[in-house]
Amino acid sequence: MHKVASEFAVSNGILKVVDGNPSLLSCTLLPSPVPKVLLCRAQSIQCDFNLLYHRVAMNHEFLYDVLKPVLAVDPYLRSLWGIYSRIRTNEITQDIVLGLNRSDYMLHVQGDLCDTKRTFLANRLQSTVVAAQSDIETQDEAWDSLLIRQVEFNMIACSFCGLAQRIVPQHRISLSLHGISSDLNNRVPDCFSADRFSEALLSACRMYVEDCSRRNLITSNISILVVVGKNEKIFMINEHCLVVFY
């Protein structure tokens, strides 16, 4: 299975760049089991989180009051705040803002569980094959004890949107090698992160063109600048995925 997954990764660009040469990117051979209801819950609140963080980012006074104690002791954040402050002092010529965000979650077990229920959760969550063969709508008291807990909300390090979309077919191939039927294999949800990020960039460009048109500004050559830092060049293929979909 590892050989097949590696060959798939090479042929589909699931790679990193080391010393200027492409190399296999470490990734899971099998998908992680997650209760459907919790996945749907995380998806359903994403727009609300996007709006919340957008409004926070646009509220200068609130940001300063919250971050003031941290700015005194955190050089990295202080540097970011300095960049933000310099930009803010300049005249803002447009009000178009695009946020590309990623929200990370973990499963949390609430309350104490007996050994039987803990075994149930272990079988369903630690064994991908068992989870794939289980009824997707199964409800159990132990299952109901699981909650999603947000680990972090990424507005800068929202990476791997390009490569994440390519991991899904690799996981489906790995499951098929375990004898999982195509019907059950389809329970690995589709991921269109590269498409969605590219569509968002395109939408922002169109809004920018419309805004420039209203201002009678020339917009003949519109470009999207992707800046890849020196330490992030190892993952530059992830950014190239967006160019392909764009």
Short mmCIF file of C-alpha atoms in Angstrom, two decimals, residues 8 79 144 153 168 178 218 232:
data_model
loop_
_atom_site.label_atom_id
_atom_site.label_comp_id
_atom_site.label_asym_id
_atom_site.label_seq_id
_atom_site.Cartn_x
_atom_site.Cartn_y
_atom_site.Cartn_z
CA PHE A 8 0.32 8.12 -6.70
CA SER A 79 6.87 43.33 14.04
CA ASP A 144 -22.70 11.55 21.46
CA PHE A 153 -8.02 29.78 13.28
CA VAL A 168 -8.58 12.54 -1.18
CA HIS A 178 -7.90 -2.77 2.14
CA ILE A 218 -6.78 51.71 -15.78
CA GLU A 232 8.58 28.13 2.94
#
